[in-house]
XYZ file of C-alpha atoms in Angstrom:
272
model
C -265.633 -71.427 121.393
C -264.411 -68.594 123.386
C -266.722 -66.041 125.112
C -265.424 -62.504 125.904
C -267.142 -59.617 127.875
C -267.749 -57.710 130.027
C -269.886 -58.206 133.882
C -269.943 -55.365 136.352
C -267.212 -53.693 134.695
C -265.006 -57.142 134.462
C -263.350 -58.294 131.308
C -263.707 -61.858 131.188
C -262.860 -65.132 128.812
C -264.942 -68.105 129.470
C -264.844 -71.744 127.968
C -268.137 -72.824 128.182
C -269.432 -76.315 129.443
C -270.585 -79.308 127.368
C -272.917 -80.444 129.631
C -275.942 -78.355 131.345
C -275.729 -77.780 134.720
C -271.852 -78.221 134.740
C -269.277 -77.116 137.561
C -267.993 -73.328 137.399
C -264.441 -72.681 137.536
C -263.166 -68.806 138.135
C -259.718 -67.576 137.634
C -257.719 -65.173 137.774
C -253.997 -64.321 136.282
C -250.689 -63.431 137.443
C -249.093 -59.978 137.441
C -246.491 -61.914 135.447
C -246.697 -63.837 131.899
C -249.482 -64.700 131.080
C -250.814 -61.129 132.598
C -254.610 -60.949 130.674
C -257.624 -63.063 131.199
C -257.285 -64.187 127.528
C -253.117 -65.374 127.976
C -253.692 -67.291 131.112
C -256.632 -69.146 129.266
C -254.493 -70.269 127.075
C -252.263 -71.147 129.221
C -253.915 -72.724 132.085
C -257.476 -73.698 129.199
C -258.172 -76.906 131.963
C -258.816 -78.733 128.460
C -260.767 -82.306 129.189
C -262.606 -80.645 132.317
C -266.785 -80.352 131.230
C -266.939 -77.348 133.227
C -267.195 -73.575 132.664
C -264.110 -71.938 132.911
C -264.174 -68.428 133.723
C -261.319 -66.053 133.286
C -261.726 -62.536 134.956
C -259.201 -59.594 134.413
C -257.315 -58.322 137.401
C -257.507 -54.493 138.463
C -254.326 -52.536 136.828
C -254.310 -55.117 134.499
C -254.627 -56.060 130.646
C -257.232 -53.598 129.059
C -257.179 -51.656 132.726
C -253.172 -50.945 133.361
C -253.248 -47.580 134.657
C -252.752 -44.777 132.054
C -248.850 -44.920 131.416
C -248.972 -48.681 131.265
C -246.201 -50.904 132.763
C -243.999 -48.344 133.296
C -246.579 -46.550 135.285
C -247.796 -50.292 137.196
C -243.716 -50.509 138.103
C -243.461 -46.698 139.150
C -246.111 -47.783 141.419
C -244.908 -51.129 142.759
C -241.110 -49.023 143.171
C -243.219 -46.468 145.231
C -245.042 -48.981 147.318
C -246.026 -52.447 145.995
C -248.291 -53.898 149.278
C -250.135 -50.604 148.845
C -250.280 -49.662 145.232
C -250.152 -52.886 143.876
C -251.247 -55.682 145.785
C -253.843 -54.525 148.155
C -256.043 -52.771 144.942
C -255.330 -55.684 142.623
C -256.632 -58.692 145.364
C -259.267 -56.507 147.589
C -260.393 -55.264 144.059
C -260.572 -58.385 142.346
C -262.602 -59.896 145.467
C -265.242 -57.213 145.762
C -265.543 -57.289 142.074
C -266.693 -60.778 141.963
C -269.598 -60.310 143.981
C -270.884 -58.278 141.535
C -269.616 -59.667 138.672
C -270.551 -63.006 139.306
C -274.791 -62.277 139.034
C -274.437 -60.938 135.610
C -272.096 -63.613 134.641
C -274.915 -65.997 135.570
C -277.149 -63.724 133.247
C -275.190 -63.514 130.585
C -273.676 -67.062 130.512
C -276.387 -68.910 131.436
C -275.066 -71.487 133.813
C -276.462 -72.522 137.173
C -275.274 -74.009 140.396
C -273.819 -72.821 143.884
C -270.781 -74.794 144.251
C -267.379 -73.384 142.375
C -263.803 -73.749 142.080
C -261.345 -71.280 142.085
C -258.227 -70.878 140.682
C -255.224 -68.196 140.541
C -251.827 -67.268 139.529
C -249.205 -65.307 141.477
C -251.059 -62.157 142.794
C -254.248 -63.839 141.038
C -254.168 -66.664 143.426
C -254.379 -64.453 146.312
C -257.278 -62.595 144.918
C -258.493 -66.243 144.525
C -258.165 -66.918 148.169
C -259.460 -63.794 149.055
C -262.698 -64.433 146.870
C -262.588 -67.828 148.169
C -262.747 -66.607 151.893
C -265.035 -63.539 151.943
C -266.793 -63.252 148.815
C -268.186 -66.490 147.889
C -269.596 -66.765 151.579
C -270.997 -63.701 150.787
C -272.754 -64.366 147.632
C -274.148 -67.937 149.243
C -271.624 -70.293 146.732
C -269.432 -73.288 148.283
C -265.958 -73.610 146.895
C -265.717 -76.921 146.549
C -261.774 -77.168 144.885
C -258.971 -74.063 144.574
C -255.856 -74.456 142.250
C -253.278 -71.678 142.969
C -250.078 -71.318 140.828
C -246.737 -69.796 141.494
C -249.156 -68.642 144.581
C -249.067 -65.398 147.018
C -249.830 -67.152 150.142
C -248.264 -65.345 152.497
C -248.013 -61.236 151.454
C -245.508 -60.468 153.909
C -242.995 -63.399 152.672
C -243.291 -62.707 149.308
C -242.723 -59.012 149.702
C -239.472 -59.545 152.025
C -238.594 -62.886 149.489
C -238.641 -60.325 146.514
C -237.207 -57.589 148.134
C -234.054 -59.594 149.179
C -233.727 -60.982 145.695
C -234.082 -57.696 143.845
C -231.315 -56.111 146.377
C -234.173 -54.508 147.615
C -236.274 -53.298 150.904
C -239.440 -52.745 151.959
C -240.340 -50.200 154.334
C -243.430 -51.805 156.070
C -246.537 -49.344 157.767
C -249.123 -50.106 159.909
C -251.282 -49.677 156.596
C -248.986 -52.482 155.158
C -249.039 -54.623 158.084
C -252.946 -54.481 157.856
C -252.721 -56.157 154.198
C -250.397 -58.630 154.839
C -252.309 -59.932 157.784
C -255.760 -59.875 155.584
C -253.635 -61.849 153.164
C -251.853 -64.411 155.054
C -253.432 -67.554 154.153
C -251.644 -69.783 156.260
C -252.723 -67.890 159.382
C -256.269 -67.856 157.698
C -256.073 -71.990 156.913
C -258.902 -72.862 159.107
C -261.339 -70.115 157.102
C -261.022 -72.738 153.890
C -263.012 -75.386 155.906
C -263.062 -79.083 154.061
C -262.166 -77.043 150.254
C -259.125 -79.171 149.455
C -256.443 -76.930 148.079
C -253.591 -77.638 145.224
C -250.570 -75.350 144.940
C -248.219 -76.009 142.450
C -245.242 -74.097 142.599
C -242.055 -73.977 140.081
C -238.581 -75.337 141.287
C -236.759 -72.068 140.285
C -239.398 -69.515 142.079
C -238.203 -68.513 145.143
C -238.124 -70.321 148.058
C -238.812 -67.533 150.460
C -241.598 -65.856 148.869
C -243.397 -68.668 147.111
C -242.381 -71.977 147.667
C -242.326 -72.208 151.400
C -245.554 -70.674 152.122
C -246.646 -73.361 149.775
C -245.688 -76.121 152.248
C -246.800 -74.096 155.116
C -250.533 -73.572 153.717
C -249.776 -77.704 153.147
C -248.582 -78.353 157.133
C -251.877 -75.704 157.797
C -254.560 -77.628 155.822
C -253.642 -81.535 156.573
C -254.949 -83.563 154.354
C -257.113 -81.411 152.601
C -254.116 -79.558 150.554
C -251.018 -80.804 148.713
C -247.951 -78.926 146.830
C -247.017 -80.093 143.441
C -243.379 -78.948 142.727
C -242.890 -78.424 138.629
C -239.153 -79.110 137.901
C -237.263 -76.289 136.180
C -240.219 -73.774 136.254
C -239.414 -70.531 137.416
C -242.558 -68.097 138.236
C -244.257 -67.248 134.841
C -246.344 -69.793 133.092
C -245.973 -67.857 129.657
C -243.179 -65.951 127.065
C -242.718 -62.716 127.732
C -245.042 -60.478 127.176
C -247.665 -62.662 128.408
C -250.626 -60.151 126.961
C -252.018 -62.285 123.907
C -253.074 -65.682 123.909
C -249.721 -68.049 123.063
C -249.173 -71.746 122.659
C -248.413 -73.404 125.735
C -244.973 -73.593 127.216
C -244.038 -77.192 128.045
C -244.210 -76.221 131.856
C -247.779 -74.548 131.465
C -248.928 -77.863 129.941
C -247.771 -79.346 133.029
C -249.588 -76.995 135.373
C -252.982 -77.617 133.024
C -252.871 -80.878 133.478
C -252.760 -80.904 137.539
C -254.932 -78.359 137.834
C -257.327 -80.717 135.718
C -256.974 -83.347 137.303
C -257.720 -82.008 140.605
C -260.799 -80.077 139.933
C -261.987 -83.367 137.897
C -261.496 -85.087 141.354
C -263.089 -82.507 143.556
C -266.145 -80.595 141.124
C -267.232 -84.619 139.589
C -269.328 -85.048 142.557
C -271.397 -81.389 142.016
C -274.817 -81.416 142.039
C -276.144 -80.912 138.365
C -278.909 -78.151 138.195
């Protein structure tokens, strides 16, 4: 059964364990469908993985979109979407977790130092960004990251979009600052041995999301690999994305590798 709440100010889903001293999974969900803790749980549920699987809400997001809603979120990403957009949603989703994750321990009850981590779009570069600074900083090992339809590289998904919408973006130094705090490939080394899974959908685009894909791949080595989902665009849900839904046929796809691998990488955790 489901668990919702709130830690340090989080909202958060989580699918609890069946066996004590399970692995911890954390995720966190795209800007796109499914856009809540709750719709990319049922989306992404990692069904047949004993683990705890923890969803967290992202900042301007779900039950915190900023007053006006998504008309005010797009106002903001029209006015400046590395700024007003991207840099609160991953830097706050990364500081969050450090102090979300001690009362999540309280309140959930589960033990262990050693997670995985998984994302969604924007959520997958909070995920790397939690993965990189804030785990370190809160003494956990991430031993296995799953990131879907994945920002890798900030600056190529901004100029990716930008062309496809007909679009440009007028970068800053500010900007620049981001995007170089959340390129991943240039970061690849910071991972260490965590092997890394992106799956990306044939129909995203190749600029912004499926070719930093391959060059976090060429980066890591052997320690990451790119699944390619055929005829998946970018969302893993229906529109709207807000409330739990049945799985599409391509988010059943996505479950499953994202299963498999952390069954592969967490099996081996030490059981507390």
């Amino acid at each position: 059964m489901a668990i919702t709440g709130i830690a340090a100010g989080v909202p958060y889903l989580a699918l609890p364990a069946s066996t004590p001293g399970a692995p911890v999974v954390v995720g966190w969900h795209l800007l796109d469908s499914p856009r809540t803790e709750a719709a990319f749980a049922a989306a992404v549920p990692l069904d047949g993985l004993d683990a705890w699987r923890i969803y967290l809400g992202l900042p301007l997001s779900g039950s915190r979109l900023p007053e006006g809603g998504f008309e005010e979120l797009g106002r903001l990403a029209a006015e400046d979407a590395v700024l007003n957009v991207h840099r609160p949603v991953a830097y706050g989703a990364a500081e969050e977790f450090r102090a979300a994750w001690p009362e999540l321990r309280d309140q959930l009850g589960f033990t262990g130092t050693r997670i995985g981590v998984m994302g969604g779009s924007a959520g997958a570069a909070a995920a790397q960004l939690a993965a990189l600074e804030s785990a370190p900083a809160l003494g956990l090992e991430v031993g296995a990251a799953v990131l879907i339809s994945p920002v890798i590289r900030l600056r190529a998904t901004i100029t990716g979009l930008a062309r496809q919408y007909g679009m440009t973006y007028a970068w800053s130094p500010e900007s620049d600052e981001v995007a170089r705090r959340l390129d991943f490939v240039a970061r690849a080394g910071e991972f260490g041995d965590t092997p890394i899974l992106a799956v990306v959908g044939e129909l995203d685009d190749q600029e912004g999301f499926q070719g930093p894909a391959a060059e976090l791949r060429a980066a890591r080595g052997e320690s990451a690999e790119v699944a390619t989902i055929p005829g998946m665009g970018h969302a893993l849900a229906d529109e709207p994305g807000i409330e739990p839904a049945p799985q599409t046929t391509h988010a059943k796809e996505v479950d499953a590798l994202a299963t498999e691998w952390f069954r592969g990488h967490l099996g081996s955790l030490e059981r507390a």
